[in-house]
GROMACS .gro file of C-alpha atoms in nm:
model
  193
    1MET     CA    1   2.103  -0.322  -2.127
    2ILE     CA    2   1.842  -0.063  -1.944
    3LYS     CA    3   1.486  -0.263  -1.873
    4LYS     CA    4   1.195  -0.040  -1.933
    5ILE     CA    5   0.924   0.000  -1.670
    6GLY     CA    6   0.566   0.080  -1.713
    7ILE     CA    7   0.365   0.192  -1.435
    8LEU     CA    8  -0.015   0.137  -1.390
    9ALA     CA    9  -0.157   0.350  -1.070
   10SER     CA   10  -0.468   0.470  -0.943
   11TYR     CA   11  -0.370   0.713  -0.657
   12ASN     CA   12  -0.068   0.807  -0.528
   13GLY     CA   13   0.166   0.588  -0.702
   14SER     CA   14   0.412   0.584  -0.385
   15GLY     CA   15   0.567   0.253  -0.546
   16PHE     CA   16   0.619   0.416  -0.862
   17GLU     CA   17   0.810   0.679  -0.657
   18THR     CA   18   0.983   0.409  -0.466
   19ILE     CA   19   1.129   0.292  -0.823
   20GLN     CA   20   1.211   0.631  -0.960
   21LYS     CA   21   1.412   0.742  -0.677
   22ALA     CA   22   1.594   0.383  -0.657
   23ILE     CA   23   1.694   0.464  -1.056
   24ILE     CA   24   1.816   0.798  -0.981
   25GLU     CA   25   2.033   0.644  -0.684
   26LYS     CA   26   2.160   0.374  -0.915
   27LYS     CA   27   2.038   0.125  -0.722
   28LEU     CA   28   1.830  -0.011  -1.030
   29ASN     CA   29   1.938  -0.036  -1.380
   30ALA     CA   30   1.592   0.047  -1.527
   31LYS     CA   31   1.415   0.316  -1.659
   32VAL     CA   32   1.026   0.427  -1.604
   33VAL     CA   33   0.915   0.490  -1.964
   34VAL     CA   34   0.527   0.566  -1.900
   35VAL     CA   35   0.278   0.599  -1.637
   36ILE     CA   36  -0.101   0.500  -1.722
   37THR     CA   37  -0.384   0.586  -1.488
   38ASN     CA   38  -0.739   0.488  -1.491
   39ASN     CA   39  -0.810   0.825  -1.223
   40THR     CA   40  -0.811   1.174  -1.383
   41ASN     CA   41  -0.742   1.314  -1.032
   42ALA     CA   42  -0.424   1.060  -0.951
   43LYS     CA   43  -0.125   1.231  -0.777
   44VAL     CA   44   0.073   0.988  -0.962
   45LEU     CA   45   0.013   1.254  -1.252
   46GLU     CA   46   0.186   1.522  -1.054
   47LYS     CA   47   0.475   1.276  -0.968
   48ALA     CA   48   0.497   1.164  -1.329
   49GLU     CA   49   0.493   1.535  -1.460
   50PHE     CA   50   0.775   1.627  -1.156
   51TYR     CA   51   1.005   1.314  -1.355
   52ASN     CA   52   0.919   1.421  -1.699
   53ILE     CA   53   0.752   1.099  -1.772
   54PRO     CA   54   0.513   1.033  -2.039
   55TYR     CA   55   0.178   0.978  -1.882
   56PHE     CA   56  -0.173   0.890  -1.996
   57ILE     CA   57  -0.532   0.868  -1.864
   58ILE     CA   58  -0.720   0.575  -1.980
   59ASN     CA   59  -1.064   0.488  -1.858
   60ASP     CA   60  -1.447   0.411  -1.976
   61LYS     CA   61  -1.540   0.750  -1.943
   62ARG     CA   62  -1.248   0.892  -2.183
   63TYR     CA   63  -1.261   0.607  -2.423
   64PRO     CA   64  -1.648   0.489  -2.399
   65GLY     CA   65  -1.715   0.180  -2.567
   66GLN     CA   66  -1.348   0.096  -2.613
   67ASP     CA   67  -1.153  -0.194  -2.515
   68ILE     CA   68  -0.939  -0.031  -2.204
   69ASP     CA   69  -0.709  -0.347  -2.167
   70ASP     CA   70  -0.641  -0.333  -2.568
   71LYS     CA   71  -0.556   0.014  -2.532
   72ILE     CA   72  -0.321  -0.010  -2.225
   73ALA     CA   73  -0.153  -0.304  -2.383
   74ARG     CA   74  -0.075  -0.151  -2.725
   75LEU     CA   75   0.066   0.163  -2.539
   76LEU     CA   76   0.289  -0.030  -2.311
   77SER     CA   77   0.403  -0.218  -2.600
   78GLU     CA   78   0.473   0.110  -2.797
   79PHE     CA   79   0.708   0.200  -2.490
   80GLY     CA   80   0.889  -0.100  -2.496
   81CYS     CA   81   0.826  -0.202  -2.132
   82ASP     CA   82   1.017  -0.498  -2.009
   83TYR     CA   83   0.807  -0.504  -1.696
   84ILE     CA   84   0.475  -0.333  -1.563
   85PHE     CA   85   0.460  -0.238  -1.221
   86LEU     CA   86   0.102  -0.216  -1.030
   87SER     CA   87   0.142   0.082  -0.798
   88GLY     CA   88  -0.169   0.083  -0.628
   89TYR     CA   89  -0.374   0.022  -0.941
   90MET     CA   90  -0.750  -0.074  -0.846
   91LYS     CA   91  -0.859  -0.236  -1.164
   92LYS     CA   92  -0.851  -0.595  -1.263
   93ILE     CA   93  -0.592  -0.698  -1.483
   94GLU     CA   94  -0.755  -0.887  -1.762
   95SER     CA   95  -0.646  -1.139  -2.010
   96LYS     CA   96  -0.507  -0.924  -2.290
   97LEU     CA   97  -0.248  -0.762  -2.070
   98LEU     CA   98  -0.163  -1.087  -1.933
   99THR     CA   99  -0.119  -1.267  -2.246
  100ALA     CA  100   0.075  -0.960  -2.408
  101PHE     CA  101   0.327  -0.942  -2.094
  102PRO     CA  102   0.311  -1.303  -1.948
  103ASN     CA  103   0.528  -1.304  -1.606
  104LYS     CA  104   0.600  -0.941  -1.661
  105ILE     CA  105   0.313  -0.773  -1.465
  106ILE     CA  106   0.422  -0.699  -1.077
  107ASN     CA  107   0.230  -0.626  -0.793
  108THR     CA  108   0.287  -0.543  -0.425
  109HIS     CA  109   0.063  -0.684  -0.174
  110PRO     CA  110   0.057  -0.572   0.236
  111ALA     CA  111   0.091  -0.899   0.356
  112LEU     CA  112   0.225  -1.244   0.344
  113LEU     CA  113   0.093  -1.449   0.049
  114PRO     CA  114  -0.050  -1.726  -0.002
  115SER     CA  115  -0.285  -1.618   0.288
  116ILE     CA  116  -0.658  -1.533   0.378
  117TYR     CA  117  -0.518  -1.184   0.368
  118GLY     CA  118  -0.504  -1.167  -0.031
  119GLY     CA  119  -0.795  -1.190  -0.301
  120VAL     CA  120  -1.097  -0.974  -0.383
  121GLY     CA  121  -1.135  -0.676  -0.105
  122MET     CA  122  -0.807  -0.751   0.055
  123TYR     CA  123  -0.611  -0.447  -0.046
  124GLY     CA  124  -0.475  -0.134   0.177
  125ARG     CA  125  -0.644  -0.095   0.537
  126PHE     CA  126  -0.867  -0.377   0.497
  127VAL     CA  127  -0.563  -0.584   0.500
  128HIS     CA  128  -0.408  -0.461   0.846
  129GLU     CA  129  -0.764  -0.430   0.994
  130ALA     CA  130  -0.803  -0.827   0.941
  131ILE     CA  131  -0.455  -0.901   1.041
  132ILE     CA  132  -0.503  -0.705   1.361
  133LYS     CA  133  -0.870  -0.841   1.437
  134ASN     CA  134  -0.724  -1.191   1.393
  135GLY     CA  135  -0.441  -1.131   1.634
  136GLU     CA  136  -0.158  -1.235   1.394
  137LYS     CA  137   0.176  -1.230   1.508
  138LYS     CA  138   0.340  -1.175   1.195
  139SER     CA  139   0.251  -0.946   0.849
  140GLY     CA  140   0.474  -0.844   0.572
  141VAL     CA  141   0.488  -0.747   0.205
  142THR     CA  142   0.468  -0.976  -0.103
  143ILE     CA  143   0.606  -0.888  -0.440
  144HIS     CA  144   0.445  -1.118  -0.700
  145TYR     CA  145   0.349  -1.186  -1.050
  146ILE     CA  146  -0.035  -1.105  -1.163
  147ASP     CA  147  -0.217  -1.404  -1.316
  148GLU     CA  148  -0.622  -1.435  -1.380
  149VAL     CA  149  -0.676  -1.454  -1.003
  150TYR     CA  150  -0.628  -1.148  -0.761
  151ASP     CA  151  -0.328  -1.246  -0.540
  152GLU     CA  152  -0.227  -1.565  -0.674
  153GLY     CA  153   0.053  -1.528  -0.910
  154GLU     CA  154   0.379  -1.658  -0.871
  155ILE     CA  155   0.573  -1.511  -0.592
  156ILE     CA  156   0.901  -1.288  -0.626
  157LEU     CA  157   0.975  -1.225  -0.284
  158THR     CA  158   0.837  -1.169   0.063
  159LYS     CA  159   0.975  -0.964   0.363
  160GLU     CA  160   0.796  -1.043   0.700
  161LEU     CA  161   0.773  -0.811   1.036
  162GLU     CA  162   0.660  -0.900   1.382
  163ILE     CA  163   0.353  -0.753   1.492
  164VAL     CA  164   0.394  -0.597   1.835
  165GLN     CA  165   0.167  -0.603   2.137
  166ASN     CA  166  -0.093  -0.306   2.128
  167GLU     CA  167   0.001  -0.285   1.727
  168THR     CA  168  -0.259  -0.028   1.563
  169VAL     CA  169  -0.399  -0.050   1.200
  170ASP     CA  170  -0.220   0.295   1.162
  171SER     CA  171   0.127   0.186   1.321
  172LEU     CA  172   0.098  -0.167   1.113
  173GLU     CA  173   0.012   0.039   0.790
  174ASN     CA  174   0.309   0.280   0.832
  175LYS     CA  175   0.554  -0.028   0.928
  176ILE     CA  176   0.429  -0.233   0.605
  177LYS     CA  177   0.459   0.094   0.362
  178GLU     CA  178   0.848   0.116   0.477
  179LEU     CA  179   0.885  -0.265   0.424
  180GLU     CA  180   0.732  -0.270   0.120
  181SER     CA  181   0.988   0.023  -0.039
  182ILE     CA  182   1.265  -0.235   0.040
  183ALA     CA  183   1.061  -0.505  -0.098
  184ILE     CA  184   0.994  -0.331  -0.419
  185ILE     CA  185   1.361  -0.226  -0.476
  186GLU     CA  186   1.502  -0.586  -0.368
  187ALA     CA  187   1.241  -0.726  -0.622
  188PHE     CA  188   1.360  -0.533  -0.902
  189GLN     CA  189   1.721  -0.578  -0.828
  190LYS     CA  190   1.658  -0.977  -0.862
  191LEU     CA  191   1.443  -0.929  -1.167
  192LEU     CA  192   1.719  -0.702  -1.352
  193VAL     CA  193   2.011  -0.903  -1.337
   0.00000   0.00000   0.00000
């Protein structure tokens, strides 16, 4: 049976695109059924439109005074999502969503968890800058479930890489992005069996 995936994204949705391409190439037996963003200018909207996937913009500006997380949870339920993937979603996942989808909300983090490179404020380039500054010998990608605390959910898988001499934030970021694509596909292959 084909599993249904919902995407939450705030910007480009590169992880969503990785999943969608893997589905098209028959590497994943799944279907992305809905894309939700909190950003009216997110590039992920163009990608969802390109792939003909229903998309929604849900934020406080559009729905003032309404329970945004409840709205998102209901929408994901309506679309029958088996898993939710956070593709650069920059809003904290609250208890309503966690309760509605226990161990079904998946995130990718651009470092090896658990470590000091997770938690509030540790995302994107901030992670790579800290790793380079601290002279770490390795970094990597962690795919994990979401829970109440940033970057502390159960780990699904990690992939690591060596940090070479004269590594820059840009070079590390590019390597991590490549590794992340591989990790996302492997994690979903593991989950979708």
